[in-house]
Amino acid sequence: MAIQIKAPAFPESVADGEVAAWHKEEGDSVQRDELIVEIETDKVVMEVVAPADGVVKKIHVAVGETIESEALLAEIEEGAVATAPAASAAAVETDSSEAGTASAAAEMGPAARQMVEEHGLNPAEIPGTGKGGRITKEDVSAYLKDRPVAAPAKPAASEASAIVDVPSGPSGERIETRVPMTRMRARIAERLLEATTSTAMLTTFNEVNMAPVMALRKKYKDQFEKTHNGTRLGFMGFFVKAACEALKRYPAVNASIDGNDVVYHGYQDIGVAVSTEGGLVVPVLRDADFMSLADVEAAIVDLGTRAKANKLTIDDMTGGTFTVTNGGVFGSLLSTPILNPPQTGILGMHKIQERPMVVNGEVVVLPMMYLALSYDHRLIDGKTAVQFLVAVKDLIEDPARILLQL
């Protein structure tokens, strides 16, 4: 009996998707819950698995084709077994080698595949550390770093696809590689451009003394981790909770503009920016104001892990009333974060760096962090933005205020 494999039902915020990679070909055997195809949308990469054991009978869409919600992707003959014609020993050995290479090439994400193609690598030689032996971008980078460097041989004139020997000096050929932009990257670019052209974006800055939070972490981090089942006490939890308290005091920063109306949200759904191979994504912590510090830290780790593994759902990515982004993990000392429309505010954290500061007339060295608040000036006045950022600063410099809601 043939079973139809259809694309997932896309929510209203996602118009269509694109077939990113097929992990099976026509005639291949599949097992129940085995990955068949990846669908890339504007927000996430969705995986489609086999509903039953069988053989792929027909593939209806090719890689790169645009599909709509619940479109027919393929058909599976349930209970069938894949068969192959008899062949000579030499042919079998060759086919096995090619099949291994094809299988290895299929079991990798778009970013890893691009690196393999650019460097002319054999996927079968790259050990995969991902789920089910899947080759990741980090695996390709490690392979390139560890493989022995051999002297390049001059390619024959007829080998048009051979590796190019790039001469040095000003007379060298200027090599360029052109690859299509992924749907996620294109959507990110569209959203960033929309934010800069459709909002009156302005950024205000301040700095915060991180010594009190660092002392608190040092004192309680081991006990915190034991009590909360391995959850580590980080900095993001403090800033998310401080942002929630500040948003309650300054509701305009937690609002959004809808046409000629201002929508004030009576809840704090905090988006947390996460960097992935495909680009920056912003999964959302629902009702973050009701979450404990341990809940926030555990949720951030979970969202970050699933984001890097392309396991986030559309629900994880939609909504959000305010965003927190931490460029400090990459070494950024100061930046102006871009708004995530329709939100009207985004808080940027940065690198902690020791600096000489004047305290009570004396110069002392303190671990300081620059904070940046980008906001939509159409709704938020400069006074409100500055007061909001000062509130976050005060809460971080005296963490007990977060608990006492002072």
mmCIF file of N, CA and C in Angstrom, residues 12-143:
data_model
loop_
_atom_site.group_PDB
_atom_site.id
_atom_site.type_symbol
_atom_site.label_atom_id
_atom_site.label_comp_id
_atom_site.label_asym_id
_atom_site.label_seq_id
_atom_site.Cartn_x
_atom_site.Cartn_y
_atom_site.Cartn_z
ATOM 1 N N GLU A 12 0.374 30.452 9.878
ATOM 2 C CA GLU A 12 0.056 31.605 9.042
ATOM 3 C C GLU A 12 1.272 32.490 8.789
ATOM 4 N N SER A 13 2.222 32.507 9.737
ATOM 5 C CA SER A 13 3.385 33.374 9.586
ATOM 6 C C SER A 13 4.401 32.847 8.581
ATOM 7 N N VAL A 14 4.225 31.605 8.130
ATOM 8 C CA VAL A 14 5.144 31.005 7.156
ATOM 9 C C VAL A 14 4.358 30.701 5.880
ATOM 10 N N ALA A 15 4.679 31.397 4.800
ATOM 11 C CA ALA A 15 3.916 31.250 3.557
ATOM 12 C C ALA A 15 4.259 29.960 2.824
ATOM 13 N N ASP A 16 5.544 29.628 2.739
ATOM 14 C CA ASP A 16 5.966 28.435 2.021
ATOM 15 C C ASP A 16 7.323 27.985 2.531
ATOM 16 N N GLY A 17 7.834 26.927 1.933
ATOM 17 C CA GLY A 17 9.135 26.399 2.314
ATOM 18 C C GLY A 17 9.884 25.922 1.094
ATOM 19 N N GLU A 18 11.088 25.435 1.318
ATOM 20 C CA GLU A 18 11.932 24.971 0.224
ATOM 21 C C GLU A 18 12.566 23.648 0.615
ATOM 22 N N VAL A 19 12.594 22.706 -0.329
ATOM 23 C CA VAL A 19 13.209 21.405 -0.066
ATOM 24 C C VAL A 19 14.713 21.613 0.029
ATOM 25 N N ALA A 20 15.274 21.403 1.237
ATOM 26 C CA ALA A 20 16.702 21.657 1.458
ATOM 27 C C ALA A 20 17.555 20.441 1.120
ATOM 28 N N ALA A 21 17.095 19.236 1.471
ATOM 29 C CA ALA A 21 17.904 18.035 1.222
ATOM 30 C C ALA A 21 17.047 16.787 1.331
ATOM 31 N N TRP A 22 17.253 15.877 0.388
ATOM 32 C CA TRP A 22 16.650 14.549 0.467
ATOM 33 C C TRP A 22 17.669 13.599 1.087
ATOM 34 N N HIS A 23 17.243 12.820 2.083
ATOM 35 C CA HIS A 23 18.120 11.845 2.712
ATOM 36 C C HIS A 23 17.860 10.433 2.176
ATOM 37 N N LYS A 24 16.879 10.308 1.311
ATOM 38 C CA LYS A 24 16.579 9.032 0.652
ATOM 39 C C LYS A 24 16.306 9.293 -0.823
ATOM 40 N N GLU A 25 16.550 8.270 -1.649
ATOM 41 C CA GLU A 25 16.264 8.349 -3.067
ATOM 42 C C GLU A 25 15.197 7.312 -3.423
ATOM 43 N N GLU A 26 14.660 7.419 -4.635
ATOM 44 C CA GLU A 26 13.671 6.439 -5.076
ATOM 45 C C GLU A 26 14.297 5.048 -5.086
ATOM 46 N N GLY A 27 13.579 4.095 -4.495
ATOM 47 C CA GLY A 27 14.078 2.731 -4.406
ATOM 48 C C GLY A 27 14.786 2.416 -3.112
ATOM 49 N N ASP A 28 15.073 3.414 -2.280
ATOM 50 C CA ASP A 28 15.744 3.185 -0.997
ATOM 51 C C ASP A 28 14.766 2.671 0.048
ATOM 52 N N SER A 29 15.272 1.796 0.901
ATOM 53 C CA SER A 29 14.479 1.320 2.030
ATOM 54 C C SER A 29 14.460 2.370 3.133
ATOM 55 N N VAL A 30 13.349 2.457 3.826
ATOM 56 C CA VAL A 30 13.237 3.377 4.956
ATOM 57 C C VAL A 30 12.600 2.649 6.122
ATOM 58 N N GLN A 31 12.940 3.107 7.321
ATOM 59 C CA GLN A 31 12.332 2.575 8.531
ATOM 60 C C GLN A 31 11.455 3.640 9.168
ATOM 61 N N ARG A 32 10.528 3.200 9.953
ATOM 62 C CA ARG A 32 9.616 4.112 10.631
ATOM 63 C C ARG A 32 10.401 5.143 11.441
ATOM 64 N N ASP A 33 10.037 6.428 11.328
ATOM 65 C CA ASP A 33 10.649 7.555 12.021
ATOM 66 C C ASP A 33 12.047 7.891 11.506
ATOM 67 N N GLU A 34 12.455 7.322 10.376
ATOM 68 C CA GLU A 34 13.744 7.654 9.781
ATOM 69 C C GLU A 34 13.606 8.937 8.957
ATOM 70 N N LEU A 35 14.616 9.800 9.066
ATOM 71 C CA LEU A 35 14.590 11.080 8.367
ATOM 72 C C LEU A 35 14.612 10.868 6.858
ATOM 73 N N ILE A 36 13.669 11.539 6.168
ATOM 74 C CA ILE A 36 13.568 11.419 4.713
ATOM 75 C C ILE A 36 13.986 12.704 4.020
ATOM 76 N N VAL A 37 13.445 13.829 4.469
ATOM 77 C CA VAL A 37 13.684 15.082 3.764
ATOM 78 C C VAL A 37 13.660 16.238 4.757
ATOM 79 N N GLU A 38 14.445 17.287 4.455
ATOM 80 C CA GLU A 38 14.457 18.494 5.262
ATOM 81 C C GLU A 38 13.804 19.632 4.484
ATOM 82 N N ILE A 39 12.921 20.365 5.159
ATOM 83 C CA ILE A 39 12.224 21.498 4.557
ATOM 84 C C ILE A 39 12.706 22.763 5.255
ATOM 85 N N GLU A 40 13.270 23.682 4.500
ATOM 86 C CA GLU A 40 13.754 24.940 5.062
ATOM 87 C C GLU A 40 12.706 26.031 4.866
ATOM 88 N N THR A 41 12.314 26.656 5.975
ATOM 89 C CA THR A 41 11.369 27.773 5.924
ATOM 90 C C THR A 41 12.106 29.057 6.281
ATOM 91 N N ASP A 42 11.363 30.143 6.359
ATOM 92 C CA ASP A 42 11.971 31.419 6.705
ATOM 93 C C ASP A 42 12.531 31.423 8.119
ATOM 94 N N LYS A 43 12.037 30.526 8.970
ATOM 95 C CA LYS A 43 12.411 30.574 10.379
ATOM 96 C C LYS A 43 13.181 29.359 10.854
ATOM 97 N N VAL A 44 12.755 28.155 10.452
ATOM 98 C CA VAL A 44 13.395 26.938 10.946
ATOM 99 C C VAL A 44 13.535 25.924 9.825
ATOM 100 N N VAL A 45 14.360 24.899 10.067
ATOM 101 C CA VAL A 45 14.457 23.749 9.170
ATOM 102 C C VAL A 45 13.612 22.633 9.770
ATOM 103 N N MET A 46 12.626 22.174 9.017
ATOM 104 C CA MET A 46 11.698 21.155 9.509
ATOM 105 C C MET A 46 12.072 19.801 8.919
ATOM 106 N N GLU A 47 12.074 18.765 9.756
ATOM 107 C CA GLU A 47 12.421 17.417 9.323
ATOM 108 C C GLU A 47 11.160 16.588 9.125
ATOM 109 N N VAL A 48 11.119 15.854 8.014
ATOM 110 C CA VAL A 48 9.995 14.970 7.710
ATOM 111 C C VAL A 48 10.497 13.541 7.777
ATOM 112 N N VAL A 49 9.849 12.704 8.591
ATOM 113 C CA VAL A 49 10.291 11.326 8.797
ATOM 114 C C VAL A 49 9.292 10.349 8.189
ATOM 115 N N ALA A 50 9.734 9.107 8.035
ATOM 116 C CA ALA A 50 8.880 8.075 7.453
ATOM 117 C C ALA A 50 7.828 7.627 8.457
ATOM 118 N N PRO A 51 6.566 7.510 8.043
ATOM 119 C CA PRO A 51 5.517 7.075 8.962
ATOM 120 C C PRO A 51 5.479 5.563 9.168
ATOM 121 N N ALA A 52 6.192 4.804 8.290
ATOM 122 C CA ALA A 52 6.175 3.344 8.382
ATOM 123 C C ALA A 52 7.384 2.778 7.642
ATOM 124 N N ASP A 53 7.650 1.495 7.841
ATOM 125 C CA ASP A 53 8.710 0.811 7.106
ATOM 126 C C ASP A 53 8.275 0.607 5.660
ATOM 127 N N GLY A 54 9.241 0.667 4.751
ATOM 128 C CA GLY A 54 8.909 0.437 3.350
ATOM 129 C C GLY A 54 10.003 0.894 2.422
ATOM 130 N N VAL A 55 9.613 1.231 1.184
ATOM 131 C CA VAL A 55 10.548 1.661 0.147
ATOM 132 C C VAL A 55 10.018 2.947 -0.485
ATOM 133 N N VAL A 56 10.944 3.897 -0.741
ATOM 134 C CA VAL A 56 10.550 5.139 -1.396
ATOM 135 C C VAL A 56 10.150 4.815 -2.835
ATOM 136 N N LYS A 57 8.881 4.985 -3.131
ATOM 137 C CA LYS A 57 8.356 4.641 -4.447
ATOM 138 C C LYS A 57 8.504 5.780 -5.444
ATOM 139 N N LYS A 58 8.210 7.019 -5.009
ATOM 140 C CA LYS A 58 8.225 8.150 -5.924
ATOM 141 C C LYS A 58 8.527 9.426 -5.150
ATOM 142 N N ILE A 59 9.456 10.250 -5.671
ATOM 143 C CA ILE A 59 9.750 11.568 -5.122
ATOM 144 C C ILE A 59 9.154 12.614 -6.059
ATOM 145 N N HIS A 60 8.314 13.479 -5.533
ATOM 146 C CA HIS A 60 7.557 14.421 -6.366
ATOM 147 C C HIS A 60 8.187 15.805 -6.472
ATOM 148 N N VAL A 61 9.080 16.166 -5.561
ATOM 149 C CA VAL A 61 9.703 17.489 -5.608
ATOM 150 C C VAL A 61 11.211 17.340 -5.463
ATOM 151 N N ALA A 62 11.944 18.180 -6.162
ATOM 152 C CA ALA A 62 13.399 18.124 -6.139
ATOM 153 C C ALA A 62 13.960 19.124 -5.136
ATOM 154 N N VAL A 63 15.235 18.951 -4.816
ATOM 155 C CA VAL A 63 15.911 19.893 -3.924
ATOM 156 C C VAL A 63 15.887 21.293 -4.548
ATOM 157 N N GLY A 64 15.538 22.278 -3.736
ATOM 158 C CA GLY A 64 15.486 23.656 -4.208
ATOM 159 C C GLY A 64 14.109 24.114 -4.631
ATOM 160 N N GLU A 65 13.167 23.190 -4.788
ATOM 161 C CA GLU A 65 11.810 23.574 -5.196
ATOM 162 C C GLU A 65 11.046 24.171 -4.017
ATOM 163 N N THR A 66 10.221 25.159 -4.321
ATOM 164 C CA THR A 66 9.386 25.799 -3.310
ATOM 165 C C THR A 66 8.071 25.040 -3.176
ATOM 166 N N ILE A 67 7.681 24.774 -1.947
ATOM 167 C CA ILE A 67 6.454 24.026 -1.690
ATOM 168 C C ILE A 67 5.577 24.792 -0.717
ATOM 169 N N GLU A 68 4.297 24.485 -0.748
ATOM 170 C CA GLU A 68 3.350 25.095 0.183
ATOM 171 C C GLU A 68 2.994 24.102 1.279
ATOM 172 N N SER A 69 2.219 24.579 2.226
ATOM 173 C CA SER A 69 1.819 23.754 3.360
ATOM 174 C C SER A 69 1.115 22.479 2.894
ATOM 175 N N GLU A 70 1.515 21.340 3.461
ATOM 176 C CA GLU A 70 0.928 20.021 3.217
ATOM 177 C C GLU A 70 1.033 19.593 1.752
ATOM 178 N N ALA A 71 2.066 20.055 1.055
ATOM 179 C CA ALA A 71 2.285 19.632 -0.333
ATOM 180 C C ALA A 71 2.781 18.186 -0.363
ATOM 181 N N LEU A 72 2.447 17.459 -1.430
ATOM 182 C CA LEU A 72 2.869 16.069 -1.584
ATOM 183 C C LEU A 72 4.358 16.029 -1.905
ATOM 184 N N LEU A 73 5.126 15.351 -1.072
ATOM 185 C CA LEU A 73 6.576 15.277 -1.251
ATOM 186 C C LEU A 73 7.007 13.971 -1.899
ATOM 187 N N ALA A 74 6.479 12.860 -1.403
ATOM 188 C CA ALA A 74 6.910 11.548 -1.897
ATOM 189 C C ALA A 74 5.860 10.502 -1.546
ATOM 190 N N GLU A 75 6.073 9.300 -2.062
ATOM 191 C CA GLU A 75 5.213 8.159 -1.740
ATOM 192 C C GLU A 75 6.081 6.999 -1.298
ATOM 193 N N ILE A 76 5.608 6.285 -0.294
ATOM 194 C CA ILE A 76 6.314 5.118 0.238
ATOM 195 C C ILE A 76 5.445 3.884 0.058
ATOM 196 N N GLU A 77 6.051 2.818 -0.447
ATOM 197 C CA GLU A 77 5.361 1.528 -0.548
ATOM 198 C C GLU A 77 5.565 0.802 0.769
ATOM 199 N N GLU A 78 4.509 0.767 1.570
ATOM 200 C CA GLU A 78 4.624 0.203 2.913
ATOM 201 C C GLU A 78 4.901 -1.289 2.863
ATOM 202 N N GLY A 79 5.883 -1.734 3.664
ATOM 203 C CA GLY A 79 6.203 -3.145 3.785
ATOM 204 C C GLY A 79 7.084 -3.687 2.690
ATOM 205 N N ALA A 80 7.356 -2.917 1.628
ATOM 206 C CA ALA A 80 8.196 -3.398 0.530
ATOM 207 C C ALA A 80 9.658 -3.423 0.964
ATOM 208 N N VAL A 81 10.466 -4.208 0.235
ATOM 209 C CA VAL A 81 11.892 -4.328 0.511
ATOM 210 C C VAL A 81 12.653 -3.941 -0.736
ATOM 211 N N ALA A 82 13.685 -3.104 -0.584
ATOM 212 C CA ALA A 82 14.486 -2.672 -1.734
ATOM 213 C C ALA A 82 15.293 -3.835 -2.274
ATOM 214 N N THR A 83 15.336 -3.963 -3.595
ATOM 215 C CA THR A 83 16.116 -5.021 -4.249
ATOM 216 C C THR A 83 17.069 -4.389 -5.242
ATOM 217 N N ALA A 84 18.180 -5.078 -5.510
ATOM 218 C CA ALA A 84 19.173 -4.581 -6.457
ATOM 219 C C ALA A 84 19.550 -5.703 -7.404
ATOM 220 N N PRO A 85 19.814 -5.448 -8.687
ATOM 221 C CA PRO A 85 20.196 -6.479 -9.635
ATOM 222 C C PRO A 85 21.556 -7.058 -9.305
ATOM 223 N N ALA A 86 21.784 -8.325 -9.700
ATOM 224 C CA ALA A 86 23.065 -8.969 -9.477
ATOM 225 C C ALA A 86 24.131 -8.287 -10.306
ATOM 226 N N ALA A 87 25.365 -8.280 -9.784
ATOM 227 C CA ALA A 87 26.466 -7.632 -10.476
ATOM 228 C C ALA A 87 27.756 -8.353 -10.156
ATOM 229 N N SER A 88 28.792 -8.062 -10.919
ATOM 230 C CA SER A 88 30.090 -8.672 -10.698
ATOM 231 C C SER A 88 30.679 -8.157 -9.402
ATOM 232 N N ALA A 89 31.716 -8.884 -8.905
ATOM 233 C CA ALA A 89 32.326 -8.491 -7.646
ATOM 234 C C ALA A 89 32.910 -7.101 -7.740
ATOM 235 N N ALA A 90 33.548 -6.799 -8.879
ATOM 236 C CA ALA A 90 34.153 -5.478 -9.048
ATOM 237 C C ALA A 90 33.094 -4.394 -9.070
ATOM 238 N N ALA A 91 31.978 -4.684 -9.764
ATOM 239 C CA ALA A 91 30.914 -3.691 -9.844
ATOM 240 C C ALA A 91 30.288 -3.463 -8.482
ATOM 241 N N VAL A 92 30.110 -4.555 -7.698
ATOM 242 C CA VAL A 92 29.535 -4.432 -6.372
ATOM 243 C C VAL A 92 30.414 -3.582 -5.480
ATOM 244 N N GLU A 93 31.739 -3.814 -5.581
ATOM 245 C CA GLU A 93 32.661 -3.035 -4.756
ATOM 246 C C GLU A 93 32.602 -1.562 -5.119
ATOM 247 N N THR A 94 32.551 -1.266 -6.420
ATOM 248 C CA THR A 94 32.470 0.124 -6.870
ATOM 249 C C THR A 94 31.180 0.768 -6.418
ATOM 250 N N ASP A 95 30.065 0.024 -6.595
ATOM 251 C CA ASP A 95 28.765 0.556 -6.202
ATOM 252 C C ASP A 95 28.721 0.830 -4.705
ATOM 253 N N SER A 96 29.328 -0.083 -3.906
ATOM 254 C CA SER A 96 29.320 0.101 -2.460
ATOM 255 C C SER A 96 30.076 1.355 -2.068
ATOM 256 N N SER A 97 31.217 1.566 -2.747
ATOM 257 C CA SER A 97 32.006 2.764 -2.463
ATOM 258 C C SER A 97 31.225 4.017 -2.799
ATOM 259 N N GLU A 98 30.579 4.005 -3.992
ATOM 260 C CA GLU A 98 29.806 5.175 -4.404
ATOM 261 C C GLU A 98 28.610 5.384 -3.503
ATOM 262 N N ALA A 99 27.974 4.272 -3.097
ATOM 263 C CA ALA A 99 26.813 4.386 -2.217
ATOM 264 C C ALA A 99 27.211 4.960 -0.868
ATOM 265 N N GLY A 100 28.415 4.522 -0.383
ATOM 266 C CA GLY A 100 28.892 5.055 0.885
ATOM 267 C C GLY A 100 29.116 6.541 0.813
ATOM 268 N N THR A 101 29.710 6.956 -0.325
ATOM 269 C CA THR A 101 29.941 8.390 -0.506
ATOM 270 C C THR A 101 28.636 9.149 -0.593
ATOM 271 N N ALA A 102 27.672 8.606 -1.359
ATOM 272 C CA ALA A 102 26.375 9.265 -1.508
ATOM 273 C C ALA A 102 25.633 9.330 -0.187
ATOM 274 N N SER A 103 25.733 8.201 0.590
ATOM 275 C CA SER A 103 25.049 8.189 1.878
ATOM 276 C C SER A 103 25.663 9.220 2.819
ATOM 277 N N ALA A 104 27.011 9.284 2.817
ATOM 278 C CA ALA A 104 27.675 10.253 3.676
ATOM 279 C C ALA A 104 27.325 11.672 3.259
ATOM 280 N N ALA A 105 27.235 11.882 1.930
ATOM 281 C CA ALA A 105 26.899 13.216 1.443
ATOM 282 C C ALA A 105 25.489 13.613 1.840
ATOM 283 N N ALA A 106 24.584 12.615 1.882
ATOM 284 C CA ALA A 106 23.200 12.919 2.240
ATOM 285 C C ALA A 106 23.064 13.263 3.715
ATOM 286 N N GLU A 107 23.886 12.578 4.572
ATOM 287 C CA GLU A 107 23.768 12.770 6.007
ATOM 288 C C GLU A 107 24.577 13.974 6.469
ATOM 289 N N MET A 108 24.246 15.124 5.973
ATOM 290 C CA MET A 108 24.902 16.346 6.414
ATOM 291 C C MET A 108 23.982 17.526 6.164
ATOM 292 N N GLY A 109 24.190 18.585 6.933
ATOM 293 C CA GLY A 109 23.384 19.771 6.779
ATOM 294 C C GLY A 109 23.851 20.617 5.603
ATOM 295 N N PRO A 110 23.061 21.628 5.225
ATOM 296 C CA PRO A 110 23.421 22.479 4.086
ATOM 297 C C PRO A 110 24.771 23.173 4.258
ATOM 298 N N ALA A 111 25.088 23.635 5.476
ATOM 299 C CA ALA A 111 26.354 24.336 5.694
ATOM 300 C C ALA A 111 27.538 23.399 5.515
ATOM 301 N N ALA A 112 27.411 22.157 6.058
ATOM 302 C CA ALA A 112 28.488 21.182 5.913
ATOM 303 C C ALA A 112 28.653 20.776 4.455
ATOM 304 N N ARG A 113 27.526 20.598 3.745
ATOM 305 C CA ARG A 113 27.587 20.205 2.338
ATOM 306 C C ARG A 113 28.290 21.273 1.502
ATOM 307 N N GLN A 114 28.022 22.534 1.810
ATOM 308 C CA GLN A 114 28.652 23.625 1.071
ATOM 309 C C GLN A 114 30.170 23.596 1.255
ATOM 310 N N MET A 115 30.640 23.350 2.488
ATOM 311 C CA MET A 115 32.074 23.294 2.741
ATOM 312 C C MET A 115 32.716 22.106 2.032
ATOM 313 N N VAL A 116 32.009 20.968 2.024
ATOM 314 C CA VAL A 116 32.533 19.784 1.333
ATOM 315 C C VAL A 116 32.695 20.052 -0.151
ATOM 316 N N GLU A 117 31.692 20.694 -0.750
ATOM 317 C CA GLU A 117 31.749 20.983 -2.186
ATOM 318 C C GLU A 117 32.828 22.010 -2.509
ATOM 319 N N GLU A 118 32.972 23.026 -1.645
ATOM 320 C CA GLU A 118 33.965 24.066 -1.901
ATOM 321 C C GLU A 118 35.388 23.522 -1.865
ATOM 322 N N HIS A 119 35.651 22.559 -0.963
ATOM 323 C CA HIS A 119 37.001 22.028 -0.807
ATOM 324 C C HIS A 119 37.215 20.719 -1.564
ATOM 325 N N GLY A 120 36.177 20.248 -2.281
ATOM 326 C CA GLY A 120 36.325 19.036 -3.068
ATOM 327 C C GLY A 120 36.612 17.803 -2.227
ATOM 328 N N LEU A 121 35.934 17.660 -1.100
ATOM 329 C CA LEU A 121 36.202 16.565 -0.173
ATOM 330 C C LEU A 121 35.316 15.359 -0.466
ATOM 331 N N ASN A 122 35.764 14.199 0.013
ATOM 332 C CA ASN A 122 34.965 12.975 -0.071
ATOM 333 C C ASN A 122 34.238 12.813 1.261
ATOM 334 N N PRO A 123 32.915 12.932 1.289
ATOM 335 C CA PRO A 123 32.188 12.862 2.563
ATOM 336 C C PRO A 123 32.406 11.547 3.309
ATOM 337 N N ALA A 124 32.687 10.462 2.581
ATOM 338 C CA ALA A 124 32.860 9.162 3.231
ATOM 339 C C ALA A 124 34.091 9.138 4.126
ATOM 340 N N GLU A 125 35.025 10.065 3.904
ATOM 341 C CA GLU A 125 36.252 10.094 4.699
ATOM 342 C C GLU A 125 36.117 10.962 5.944
ATOM 343 N N ILE A 126 35.004 11.656 6.089
ATOM 344 C CA ILE A 126 34.828 12.588 7.202
ATOM 345 C C ILE A 126 34.004 11.911 8.297
ATOM 346 N N PRO A 127 34.572 11.710 9.482
ATOM 347 C CA PRO A 127 33.788 11.114 10.576
ATOM 348 C C PRO A 127 32.734 12.085 11.079
ATOM 349 N N GLY A 128 31.493 11.622 11.157
ATOM 350 C CA GLY A 128 30.399 12.472 11.624
ATOM 351 C C GLY A 128 30.140 12.280 13.104
ATOM 352 N N THR A 129 29.982 13.384 13.823
ATOM 353 C CA THR A 129 29.712 13.331 15.259
ATOM 354 C C THR A 129 28.278 13.714 15.589
ATOM 355 N N GLY A 130 27.507 14.057 14.558
ATOM 356 C CA GLY A 130 26.113 14.433 14.794
ATOM 357 C C GLY A 130 25.234 13.221 15.058
ATOM 358 N N LYS A 131 23.947 13.476 15.226
ATOM 359 C CA LYS A 131 22.987 12.415 15.500
ATOM 360 C C LYS A 131 22.946 11.405 14.366
ATOM 361 N N GLY A 132 23.128 10.124 14.708
ATOM 362 C CA GLY A 132 23.113 9.083 13.693
ATOM 363 C C GLY A 132 24.304 9.147 12.746
ATOM 364 N N GLY A 133 25.434 9.720 13.200
ATOM 365 C CA GLY A 133 26.600 9.823 12.340
ATOM 366 C C GLY A 133 26.540 10.964 11.354
ATOM 367 N N ARG A 134 25.619 11.891 11.558
ATOM 368 C CA ARG A 134 25.445 13.028 10.655
ATOM 369 C C ARG A 134 26.683 13.925 10.688
ATOM 370 N N ILE A 135 27.131 14.356 9.512
ATOM 371 C CA ILE A 135 28.304 15.218 9.398
ATOM 372 C C ILE A 135 27.886 16.665 9.623
ATOM 373 N N THR A 136 28.549 17.329 10.570
ATOM 374 C CA THR A 136 28.256 18.720 10.868
ATOM 375 C C THR A 136 29.331 19.631 10.275
ATOM 376 N N LYS A 137 29.067 20.923 10.314
ATOM 377 C CA LYS A 137 30.044 21.894 9.826
ATOM 378 C C LYS A 137 31.338 21.804 10.627
ATOM 379 N N GLU A 138 31.212 21.561 11.950
ATOM 380 C CA GLU A 138 32.399 21.447 12.798
ATOM 381 C C GLU A 138 33.224 20.223 12.423
ATOM 382 N N ASP A 139 32.550 19.120 12.010
ATOM 383 C CA ASP A 139 33.278 17.923 11.580
ATOM 384 C C ASP A 139 34.123 18.219 10.347
ATOM 385 N N VAL A 140 33.556 18.960 9.394
ATOM 386 C CA VAL A 140 34.295 19.304 8.173
ATOM 387 C C VAL A 140 35.482 20.197 8.509
ATOM 388 N N SER A 141 35.267 21.165 9.405
ATOM 389 C CA SER A 141 36.358 22.066 9.798
ATOM 390 C C SER A 141 37.483 21.297 10.469
ATOM 391 N N ALA A 142 37.118 20.339 11.354
ATOM 392 C CA ALA A 142 38.132 19.525 12.034
ATOM 393 C C ALA A 142 38.896 18.657 11.040
ATOM 394 N N TYR A 143 38.176 18.114 10.049
ATOM 395 C CA TYR A 143 38.821 17.282 9.035
ATOM 396 C C TYR A 143 39.811 18.100 8.207
#
